[in-house]
Short mmCIF file of C-alpha atoms in Angstrom, two decimals:
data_model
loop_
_atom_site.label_atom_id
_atom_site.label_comp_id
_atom_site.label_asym_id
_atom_site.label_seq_id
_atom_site.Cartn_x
_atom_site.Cartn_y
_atom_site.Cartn_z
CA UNK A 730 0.00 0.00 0.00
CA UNK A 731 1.44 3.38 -0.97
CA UNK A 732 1.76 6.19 1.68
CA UNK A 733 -0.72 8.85 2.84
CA UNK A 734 1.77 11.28 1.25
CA UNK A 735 1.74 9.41 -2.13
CA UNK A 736 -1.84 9.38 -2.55
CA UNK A 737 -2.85 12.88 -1.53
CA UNK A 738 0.49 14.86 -3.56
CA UNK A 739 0.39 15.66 -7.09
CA UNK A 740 2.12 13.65 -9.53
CA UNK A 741 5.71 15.26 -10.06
CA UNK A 742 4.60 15.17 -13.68
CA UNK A 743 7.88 17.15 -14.91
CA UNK A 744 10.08 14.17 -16.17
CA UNK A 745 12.37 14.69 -18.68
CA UNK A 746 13.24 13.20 -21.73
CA UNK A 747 16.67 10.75 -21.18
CA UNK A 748 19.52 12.12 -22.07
CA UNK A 749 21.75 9.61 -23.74
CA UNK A 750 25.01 11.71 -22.74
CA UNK A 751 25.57 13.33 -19.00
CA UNK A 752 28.17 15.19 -16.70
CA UNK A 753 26.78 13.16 -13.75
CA UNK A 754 24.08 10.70 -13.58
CA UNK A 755 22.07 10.47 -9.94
CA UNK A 756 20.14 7.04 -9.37
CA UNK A 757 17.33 7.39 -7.07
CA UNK A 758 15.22 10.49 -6.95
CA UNK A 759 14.53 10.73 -3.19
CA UNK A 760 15.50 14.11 -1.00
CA UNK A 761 19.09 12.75 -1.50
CA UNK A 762 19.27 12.81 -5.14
CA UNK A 763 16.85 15.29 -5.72
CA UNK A 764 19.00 17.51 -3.40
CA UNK A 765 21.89 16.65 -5.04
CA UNK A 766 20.46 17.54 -8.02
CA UNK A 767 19.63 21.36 -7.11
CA UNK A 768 22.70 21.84 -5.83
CA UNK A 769 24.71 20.55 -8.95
CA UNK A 770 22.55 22.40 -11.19
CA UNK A 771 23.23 25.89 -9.14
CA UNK A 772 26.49 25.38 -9.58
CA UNK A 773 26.70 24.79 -13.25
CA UNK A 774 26.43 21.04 -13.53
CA UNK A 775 22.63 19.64 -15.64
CA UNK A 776 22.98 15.95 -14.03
CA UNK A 777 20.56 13.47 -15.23
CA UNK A 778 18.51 11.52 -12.06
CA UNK A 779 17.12 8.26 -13.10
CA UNK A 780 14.30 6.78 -10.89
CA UNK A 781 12.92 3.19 -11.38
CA UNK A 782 9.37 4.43 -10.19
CA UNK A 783 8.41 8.19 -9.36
CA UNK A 784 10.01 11.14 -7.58
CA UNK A 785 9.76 10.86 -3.72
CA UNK A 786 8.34 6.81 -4.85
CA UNK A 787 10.44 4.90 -1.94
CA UNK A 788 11.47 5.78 1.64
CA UNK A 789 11.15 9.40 1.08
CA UNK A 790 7.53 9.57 0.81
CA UNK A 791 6.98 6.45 2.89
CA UNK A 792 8.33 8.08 6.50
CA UNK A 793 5.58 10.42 8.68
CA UNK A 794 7.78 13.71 7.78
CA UNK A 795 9.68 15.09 10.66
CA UNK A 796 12.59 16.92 10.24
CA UNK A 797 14.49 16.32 13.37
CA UNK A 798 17.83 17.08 15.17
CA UNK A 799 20.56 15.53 16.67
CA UNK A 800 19.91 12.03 14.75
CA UNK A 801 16.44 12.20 17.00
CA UNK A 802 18.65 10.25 19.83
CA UNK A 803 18.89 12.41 22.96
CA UNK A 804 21.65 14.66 22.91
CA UNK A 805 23.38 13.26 26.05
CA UNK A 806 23.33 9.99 24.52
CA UNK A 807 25.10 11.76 21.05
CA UNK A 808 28.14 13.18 22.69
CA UNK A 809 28.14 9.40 25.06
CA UNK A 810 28.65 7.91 21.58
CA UNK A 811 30.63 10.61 19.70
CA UNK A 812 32.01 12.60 22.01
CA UNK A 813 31.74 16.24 22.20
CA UNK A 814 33.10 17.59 19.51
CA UNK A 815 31.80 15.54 17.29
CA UNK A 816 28.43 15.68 18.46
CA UNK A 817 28.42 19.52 18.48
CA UNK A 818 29.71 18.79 14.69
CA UNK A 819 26.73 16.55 13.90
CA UNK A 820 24.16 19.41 15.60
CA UNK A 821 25.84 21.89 13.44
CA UNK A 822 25.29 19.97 10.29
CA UNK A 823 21.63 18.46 10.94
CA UNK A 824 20.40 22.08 12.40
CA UNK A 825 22.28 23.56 8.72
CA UNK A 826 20.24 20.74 6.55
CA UNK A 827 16.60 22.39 8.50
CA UNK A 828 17.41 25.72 8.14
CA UNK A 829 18.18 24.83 4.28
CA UNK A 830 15.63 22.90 3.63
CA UNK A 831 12.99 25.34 5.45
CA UNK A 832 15.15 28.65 3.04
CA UNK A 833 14.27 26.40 -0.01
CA UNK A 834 10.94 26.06 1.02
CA UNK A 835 10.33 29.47 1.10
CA UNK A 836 12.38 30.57 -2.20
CA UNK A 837 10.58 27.96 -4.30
CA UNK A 838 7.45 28.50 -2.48
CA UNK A 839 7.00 24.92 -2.21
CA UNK A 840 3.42 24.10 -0.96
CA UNK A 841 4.55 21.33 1.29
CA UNK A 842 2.42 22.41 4.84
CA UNK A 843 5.77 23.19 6.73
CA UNK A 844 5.05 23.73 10.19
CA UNK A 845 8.38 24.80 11.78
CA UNK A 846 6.56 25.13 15.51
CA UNK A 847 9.54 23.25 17.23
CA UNK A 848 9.70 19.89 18.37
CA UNK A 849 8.69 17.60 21.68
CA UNK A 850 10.42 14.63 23.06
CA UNK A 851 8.43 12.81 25.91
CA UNK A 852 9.70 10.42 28.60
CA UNK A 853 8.28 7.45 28.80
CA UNK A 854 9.92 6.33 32.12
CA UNK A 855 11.42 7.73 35.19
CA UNK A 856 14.78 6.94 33.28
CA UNK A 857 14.29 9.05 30.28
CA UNK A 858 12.79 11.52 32.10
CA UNK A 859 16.43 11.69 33.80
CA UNK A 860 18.29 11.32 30.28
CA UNK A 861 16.02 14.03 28.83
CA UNK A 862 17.56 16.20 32.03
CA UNK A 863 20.73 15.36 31.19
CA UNK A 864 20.45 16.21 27.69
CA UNK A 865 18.77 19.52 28.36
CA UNK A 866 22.13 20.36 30.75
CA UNK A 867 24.56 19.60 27.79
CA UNK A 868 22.01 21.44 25.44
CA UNK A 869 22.45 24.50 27.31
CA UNK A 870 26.53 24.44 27.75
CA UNK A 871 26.25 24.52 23.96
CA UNK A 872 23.90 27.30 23.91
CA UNK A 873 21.21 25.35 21.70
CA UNK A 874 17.50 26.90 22.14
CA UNK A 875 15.14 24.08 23.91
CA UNK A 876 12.97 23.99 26.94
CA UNK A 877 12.72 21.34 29.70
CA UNK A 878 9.15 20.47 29.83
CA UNK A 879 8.33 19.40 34.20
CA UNK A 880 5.67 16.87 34.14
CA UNK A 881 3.18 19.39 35.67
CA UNK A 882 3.52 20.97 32.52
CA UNK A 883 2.62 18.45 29.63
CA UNK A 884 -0.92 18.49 30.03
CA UNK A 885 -1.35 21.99 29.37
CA UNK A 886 0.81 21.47 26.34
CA UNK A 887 -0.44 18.30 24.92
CA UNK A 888 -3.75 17.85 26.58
CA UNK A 889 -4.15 14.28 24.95
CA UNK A 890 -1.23 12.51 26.02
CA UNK A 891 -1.27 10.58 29.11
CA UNK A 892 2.02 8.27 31.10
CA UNK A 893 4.67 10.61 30.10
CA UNK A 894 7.22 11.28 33.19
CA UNK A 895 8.33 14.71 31.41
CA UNK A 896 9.42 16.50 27.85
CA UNK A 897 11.43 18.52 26.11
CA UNK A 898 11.16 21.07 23.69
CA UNK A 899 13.63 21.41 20.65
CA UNK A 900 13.48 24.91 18.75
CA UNK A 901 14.53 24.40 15.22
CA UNK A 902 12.56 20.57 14.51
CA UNK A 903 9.92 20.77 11.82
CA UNK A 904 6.98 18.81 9.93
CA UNK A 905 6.18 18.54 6.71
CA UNK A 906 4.35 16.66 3.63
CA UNK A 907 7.50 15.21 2.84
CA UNK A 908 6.26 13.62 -1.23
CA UNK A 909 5.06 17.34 -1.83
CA UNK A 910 8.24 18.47 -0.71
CA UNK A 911 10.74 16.53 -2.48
CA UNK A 912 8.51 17.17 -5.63
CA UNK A 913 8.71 20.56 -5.15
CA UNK A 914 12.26 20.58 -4.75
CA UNK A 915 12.34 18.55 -7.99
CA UNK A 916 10.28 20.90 -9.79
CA UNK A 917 13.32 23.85 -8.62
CA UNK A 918 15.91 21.06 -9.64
CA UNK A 919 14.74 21.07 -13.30
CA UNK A 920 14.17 24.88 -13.76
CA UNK A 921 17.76 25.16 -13.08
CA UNK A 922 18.72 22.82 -15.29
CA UNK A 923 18.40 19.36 -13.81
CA UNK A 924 16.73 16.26 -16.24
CA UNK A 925 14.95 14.03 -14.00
CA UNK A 926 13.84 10.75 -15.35
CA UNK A 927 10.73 8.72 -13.71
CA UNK A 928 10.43 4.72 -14.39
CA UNK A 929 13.79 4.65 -15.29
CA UNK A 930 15.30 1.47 -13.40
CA UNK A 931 18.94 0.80 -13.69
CA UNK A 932 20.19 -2.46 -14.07
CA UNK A 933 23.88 -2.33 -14.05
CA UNK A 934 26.56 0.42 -14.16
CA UNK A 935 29.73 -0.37 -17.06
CA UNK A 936 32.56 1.70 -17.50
CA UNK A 937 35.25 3.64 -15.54
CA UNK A 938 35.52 7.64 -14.34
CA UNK A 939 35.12 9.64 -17.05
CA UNK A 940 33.45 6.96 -19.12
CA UNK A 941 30.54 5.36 -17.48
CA UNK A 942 27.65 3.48 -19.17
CA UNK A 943 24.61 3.30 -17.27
CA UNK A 944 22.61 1.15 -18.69
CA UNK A 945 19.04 0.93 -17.58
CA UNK A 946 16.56 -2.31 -17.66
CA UNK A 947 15.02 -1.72 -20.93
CA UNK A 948 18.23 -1.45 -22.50
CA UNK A 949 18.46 2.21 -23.05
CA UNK A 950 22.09 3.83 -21.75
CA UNK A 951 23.53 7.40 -20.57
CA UNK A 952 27.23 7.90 -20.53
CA UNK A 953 28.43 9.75 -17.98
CA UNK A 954 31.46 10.92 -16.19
CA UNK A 955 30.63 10.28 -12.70
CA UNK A 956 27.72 8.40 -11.00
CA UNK A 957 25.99 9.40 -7.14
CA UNK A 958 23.94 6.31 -5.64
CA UNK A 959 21.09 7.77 -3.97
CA UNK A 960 18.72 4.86 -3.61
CA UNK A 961 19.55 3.18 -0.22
CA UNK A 962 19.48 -0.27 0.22
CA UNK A 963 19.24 -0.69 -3.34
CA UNK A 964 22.42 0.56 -4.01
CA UNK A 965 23.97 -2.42 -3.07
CA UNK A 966 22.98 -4.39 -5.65
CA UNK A 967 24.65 -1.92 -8.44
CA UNK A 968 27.97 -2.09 -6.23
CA UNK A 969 30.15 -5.02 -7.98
CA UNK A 970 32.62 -3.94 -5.36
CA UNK A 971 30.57 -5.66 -2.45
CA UNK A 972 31.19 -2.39 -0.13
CA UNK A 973 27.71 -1.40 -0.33
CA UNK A 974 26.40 -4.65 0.61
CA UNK A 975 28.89 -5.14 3.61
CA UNK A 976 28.40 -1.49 5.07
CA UNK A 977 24.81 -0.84 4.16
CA UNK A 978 21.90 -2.97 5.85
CA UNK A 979 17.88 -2.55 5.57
CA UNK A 980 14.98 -2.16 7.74
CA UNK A 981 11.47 -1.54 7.85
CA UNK A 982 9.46 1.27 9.25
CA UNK A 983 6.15 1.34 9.43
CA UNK A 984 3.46 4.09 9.94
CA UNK A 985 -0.13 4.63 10.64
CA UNK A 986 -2.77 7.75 10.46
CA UNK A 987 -5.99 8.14 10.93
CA UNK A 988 -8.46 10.59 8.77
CA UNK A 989 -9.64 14.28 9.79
CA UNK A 990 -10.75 14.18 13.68
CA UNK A 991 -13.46 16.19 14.80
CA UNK A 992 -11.70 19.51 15.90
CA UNK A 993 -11.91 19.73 19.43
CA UNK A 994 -9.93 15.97 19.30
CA UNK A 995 -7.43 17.20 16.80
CA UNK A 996 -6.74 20.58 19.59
CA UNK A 997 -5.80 18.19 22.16
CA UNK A 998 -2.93 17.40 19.95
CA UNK A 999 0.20 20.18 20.05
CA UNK A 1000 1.38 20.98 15.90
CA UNK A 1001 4.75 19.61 17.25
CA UNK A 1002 7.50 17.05 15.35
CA UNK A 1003 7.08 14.68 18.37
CA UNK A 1004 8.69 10.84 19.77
CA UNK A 1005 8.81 9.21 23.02
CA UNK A 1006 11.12 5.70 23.86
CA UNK A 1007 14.25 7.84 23.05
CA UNK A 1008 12.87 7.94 19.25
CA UNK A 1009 11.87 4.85 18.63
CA UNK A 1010 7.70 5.97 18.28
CA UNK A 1011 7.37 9.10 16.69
CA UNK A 1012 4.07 10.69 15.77
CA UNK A 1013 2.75 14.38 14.22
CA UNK A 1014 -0.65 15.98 13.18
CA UNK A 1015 -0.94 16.59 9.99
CA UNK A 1016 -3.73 19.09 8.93
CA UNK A 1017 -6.33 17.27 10.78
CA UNK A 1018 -4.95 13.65 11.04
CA UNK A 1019 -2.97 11.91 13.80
CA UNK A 1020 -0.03 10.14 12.06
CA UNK A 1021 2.13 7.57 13.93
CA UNK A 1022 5.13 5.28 13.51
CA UNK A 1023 7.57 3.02 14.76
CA UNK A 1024 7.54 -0.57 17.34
CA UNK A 1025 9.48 -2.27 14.76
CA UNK A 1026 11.73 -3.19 17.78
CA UNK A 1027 9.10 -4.74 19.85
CA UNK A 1028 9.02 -7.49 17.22
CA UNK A 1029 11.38 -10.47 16.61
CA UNK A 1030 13.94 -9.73 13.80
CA UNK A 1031 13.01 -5.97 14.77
CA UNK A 1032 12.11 -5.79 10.51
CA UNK A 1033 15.76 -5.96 9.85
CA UNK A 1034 16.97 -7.20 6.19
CA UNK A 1035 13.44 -6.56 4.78
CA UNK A 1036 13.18 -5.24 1.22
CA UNK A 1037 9.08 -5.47 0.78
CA UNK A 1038 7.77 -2.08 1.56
CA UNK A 1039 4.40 -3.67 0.14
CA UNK A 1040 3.45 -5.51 2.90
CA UNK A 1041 3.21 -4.73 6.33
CA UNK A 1042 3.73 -6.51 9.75
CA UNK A 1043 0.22 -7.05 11.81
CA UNK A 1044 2.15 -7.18 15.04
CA UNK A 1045 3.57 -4.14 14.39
CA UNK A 1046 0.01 -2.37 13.47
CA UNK A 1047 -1.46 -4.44 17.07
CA UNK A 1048 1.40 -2.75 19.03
CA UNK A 1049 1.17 1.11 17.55
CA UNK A 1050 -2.30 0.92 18.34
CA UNK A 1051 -1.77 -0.61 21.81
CA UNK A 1052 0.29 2.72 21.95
CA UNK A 1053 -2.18 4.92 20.89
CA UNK A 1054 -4.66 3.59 23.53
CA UNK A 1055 -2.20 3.94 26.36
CA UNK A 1056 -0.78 7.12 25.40
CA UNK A 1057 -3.99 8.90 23.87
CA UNK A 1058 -7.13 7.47 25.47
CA UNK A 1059 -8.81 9.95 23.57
CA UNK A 1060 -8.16 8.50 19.99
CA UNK A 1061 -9.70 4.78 21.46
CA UNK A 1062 -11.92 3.10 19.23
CA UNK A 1063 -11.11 6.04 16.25
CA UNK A 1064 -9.97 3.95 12.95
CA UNK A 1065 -6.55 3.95 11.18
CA UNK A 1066 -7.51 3.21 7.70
CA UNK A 1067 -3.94 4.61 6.63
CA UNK A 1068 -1.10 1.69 6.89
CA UNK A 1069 2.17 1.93 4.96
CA UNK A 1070 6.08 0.99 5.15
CA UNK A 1071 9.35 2.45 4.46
CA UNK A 1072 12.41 0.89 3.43
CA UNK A 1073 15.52 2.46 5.23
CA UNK A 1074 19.50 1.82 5.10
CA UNK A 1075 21.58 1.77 8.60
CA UNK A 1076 25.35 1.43 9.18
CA UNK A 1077 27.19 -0.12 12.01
CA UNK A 1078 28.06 3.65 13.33
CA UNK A 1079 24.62 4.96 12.53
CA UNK A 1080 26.03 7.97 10.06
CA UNK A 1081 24.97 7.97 6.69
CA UNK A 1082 27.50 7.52 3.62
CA UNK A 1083 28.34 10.72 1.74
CA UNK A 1084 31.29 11.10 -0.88
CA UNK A 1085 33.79 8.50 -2.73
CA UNK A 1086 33.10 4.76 -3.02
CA UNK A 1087 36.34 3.41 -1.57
CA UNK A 1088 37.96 1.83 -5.06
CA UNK A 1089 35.98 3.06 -7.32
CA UNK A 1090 36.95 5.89 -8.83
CA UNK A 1091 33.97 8.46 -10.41
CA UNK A 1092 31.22 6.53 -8.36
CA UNK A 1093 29.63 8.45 -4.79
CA UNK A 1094 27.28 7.52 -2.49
CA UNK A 1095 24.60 9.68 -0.69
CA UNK A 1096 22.53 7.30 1.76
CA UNK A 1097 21.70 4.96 4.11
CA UNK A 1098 20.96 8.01 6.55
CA UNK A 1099 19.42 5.79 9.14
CA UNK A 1100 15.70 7.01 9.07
CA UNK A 1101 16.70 10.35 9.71
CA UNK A 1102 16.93 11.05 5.83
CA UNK A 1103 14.64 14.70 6.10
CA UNK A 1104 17.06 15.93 8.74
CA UNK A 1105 20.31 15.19 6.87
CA UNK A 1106 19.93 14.65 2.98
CA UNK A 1107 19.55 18.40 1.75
CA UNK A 1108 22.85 19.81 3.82
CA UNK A 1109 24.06 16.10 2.32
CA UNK A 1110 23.25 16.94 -1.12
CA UNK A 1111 24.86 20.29 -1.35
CA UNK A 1112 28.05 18.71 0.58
CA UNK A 1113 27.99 16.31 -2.61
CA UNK A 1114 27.44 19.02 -5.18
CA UNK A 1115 30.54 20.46 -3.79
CA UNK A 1116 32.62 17.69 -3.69
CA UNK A 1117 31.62 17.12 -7.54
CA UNK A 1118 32.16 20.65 -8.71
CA UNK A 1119 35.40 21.90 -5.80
CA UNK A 1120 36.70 18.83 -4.99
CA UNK A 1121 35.76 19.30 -1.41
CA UNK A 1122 32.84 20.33 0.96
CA UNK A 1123 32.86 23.06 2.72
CA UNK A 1124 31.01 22.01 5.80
CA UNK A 1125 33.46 20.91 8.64
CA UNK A 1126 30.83 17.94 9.18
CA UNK A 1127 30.91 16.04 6.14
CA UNK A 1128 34.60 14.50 6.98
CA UNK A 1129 32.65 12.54 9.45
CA UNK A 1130 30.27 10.68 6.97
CA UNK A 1131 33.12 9.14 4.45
CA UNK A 1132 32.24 6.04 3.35
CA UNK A 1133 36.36 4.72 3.88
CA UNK A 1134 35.76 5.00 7.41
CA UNK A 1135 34.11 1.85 7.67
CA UNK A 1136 36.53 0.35 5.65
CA UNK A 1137 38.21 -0.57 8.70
CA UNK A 1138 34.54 -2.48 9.79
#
């Protein structure tokens, strides 16, 4: 079943022609290649995207649109993993990405219902209640707007919710229609010069730097001098290297919403990017809906090294709606006729890849960003365009997401 987002947004209905020769052909248009592909095109470069199905098609119009920061883990748990400076590096470059993405927005007066109100994250237990306290500490040594939110508190702010131990407030996290978005940003891609090709699959990738054949599964080719994976998971399976496939794994998300509630139920519910179990549910309003996702982990195999964003898992559905009626009594007994999945890429460190294949000279990679595409993939794509076009990106950050570093996994 296709997503909310898929069936209520306008087709991107701008495709171009294909191109049989290129500078620099993109596979996948998602927010990574369709990024990508704005920021090449400002800078000079018309790169081709191919797509096997349709612009925003796959895990970019399959997630419930939040754009988030600090990898949506708790930030005391960010610098635990990172360290400091590195996690004040990863802030910098995820709070960069939303303030792009909400600039392009604006400029290309992309009708995407952006609602850039802030974000909540809400303790489920005493102990994150405690973690969310020590992430609000760190927060403010690093001088990064938020507000600790005392239990007293929440149900003035988000009448609905019930079993929370506490929240806080991020200034800077967003929501949007994320298929409208990406197809708007598409639509800005080709008026500056970008082709972007829909059902165009890709079935193998010939050639060296400089000379690349892309050939596609109905036999028709673009040459090209360099090539930017941008399709996730599926990447792997165009990497004759093997790299892809060893650093790049799959999993499923999955996401439910209900349709327009009667208004006094939809004002219980704050306009707020929001999550509780340190990210791992996540749930918005959108116009007049309730939209939620996640409990892939409370199954077995937590939907790890699934491919079929077809299908869906019943357990998972059983357990989001145990949620719902635990968390917000006031939605029991209203239906969820909306049920979709999302195919996402991880890595072992949890960064996403961005720049050179190791060993393959001409070929990039821009994915596997974890489920946190939204919040990384436009800063991403202009760190790419840059790299392409200067031979380097200018934002201190994008050292960190080399795809050699886990060369050494």
């Amino acid at each position: 079943m296709s997503s909310l987002w898929l069936q209520i947004a306008p087709p991107f209905g701008q495709g171009a022609p294909l191109a049989g020769d290129a500078e620099v052909v993109i596979v996948g248009a998602g927010i990574a290649g369709i990024s990508a592909a704005l920021h090449l095109a400002r800078l000079g470069v018309s790169p081709v995207v191919l797509d096997a199905g349709v612009v925003a098609g796959r895990a970019s119009g399959r997630n419930d649109g939040q754009l988030l920061l600090g990898l949506g883990e708790h930030y005391n748990r960010i610098v635990g993993q990172f360290g400091a400076d590195k996690a004040r590096l990863l802030w910098s470059f995820i709070r960069d990405n939303n303030r792009g993405l909400k600039q392009a927005i604006a400029e290309f007066s992309i009708p995407c219902d952006l609602v850039a109100d802030g974000g909540l994250r809400l303790a489920e237990t005493a102990h994150e209640w405690d973690e969310l306290q020590q992430a609000a500490t760190l927060l403010s040594e690093e001088g990064h707007p938020h507000e600790l939110v005392e239990p007293a508190r929440l149900p003035a702010l988000f009448p609905a919710a019930r079993g929370y131990f506490g929240g806080l407030r991020l200034i800077g996290e967003a929501i949007v229609q994320p298929v409208a978005m990406v197809r708007g940003l598409a639509a800005a891609a080709a008026k500056a010069g970008a082709r972007i090709v829909e059902h165009a699959r890709v079935s193998r990738i010939d050639g060296a730097a400089g000379d690349f054949s892309v050939v596609l599964a109905d036999g028709r080719t673009v040459n090209a001098q360099a090539v930017v994976h941008c399709t996730s998971t599926l990447a792997r399976e165009l990497d004759p290297t093997g790299f892809l496939g060893r650093s790049v794994w799959p999993f499923r998300g999955q996401v439910l919403a209900t349709d327009d509630l009667p208004a006094a139920l939809r004002e219980q519910f704050p306009p707020y990017a929001m999550s509780s179990n340190f990210c791992y549910e996540y749930f918005r309003v959108h116009r007049q809906r309730f939209v939620i996702g996640g409990m892939r982990w409370s199954v077995k195999g937590e939907e790890l090294g699934i491919l079929d964003d077809d299908g869906q898992n019943p357990q998972v559905t059983v357990n989001l709606l145990d949620y719902v009626r635990r968390h917000f009594p006031a939605l029991a007994g209203v239906p969820f006729p909306h049920r979709w999945t999302g195919i996402m890429a991880g890595t072992g460190d949890g960064l996403p890849l961005l720049g050179a294949l190791p060993g393959q000279p001409g070929v990039f990679a821009l994915l596997a960003f974890n489920g946190y595409g939204l919040s990384f993939a436009f800063q991403a794509g202009q760190c790419l365009a840059e790299m392409l076009v200067d031979g380097t990106a200018r934002h201190p950050a994008a050292a960190l997401f080399a795809p050699r570093r886990l060369l050494a996994h």
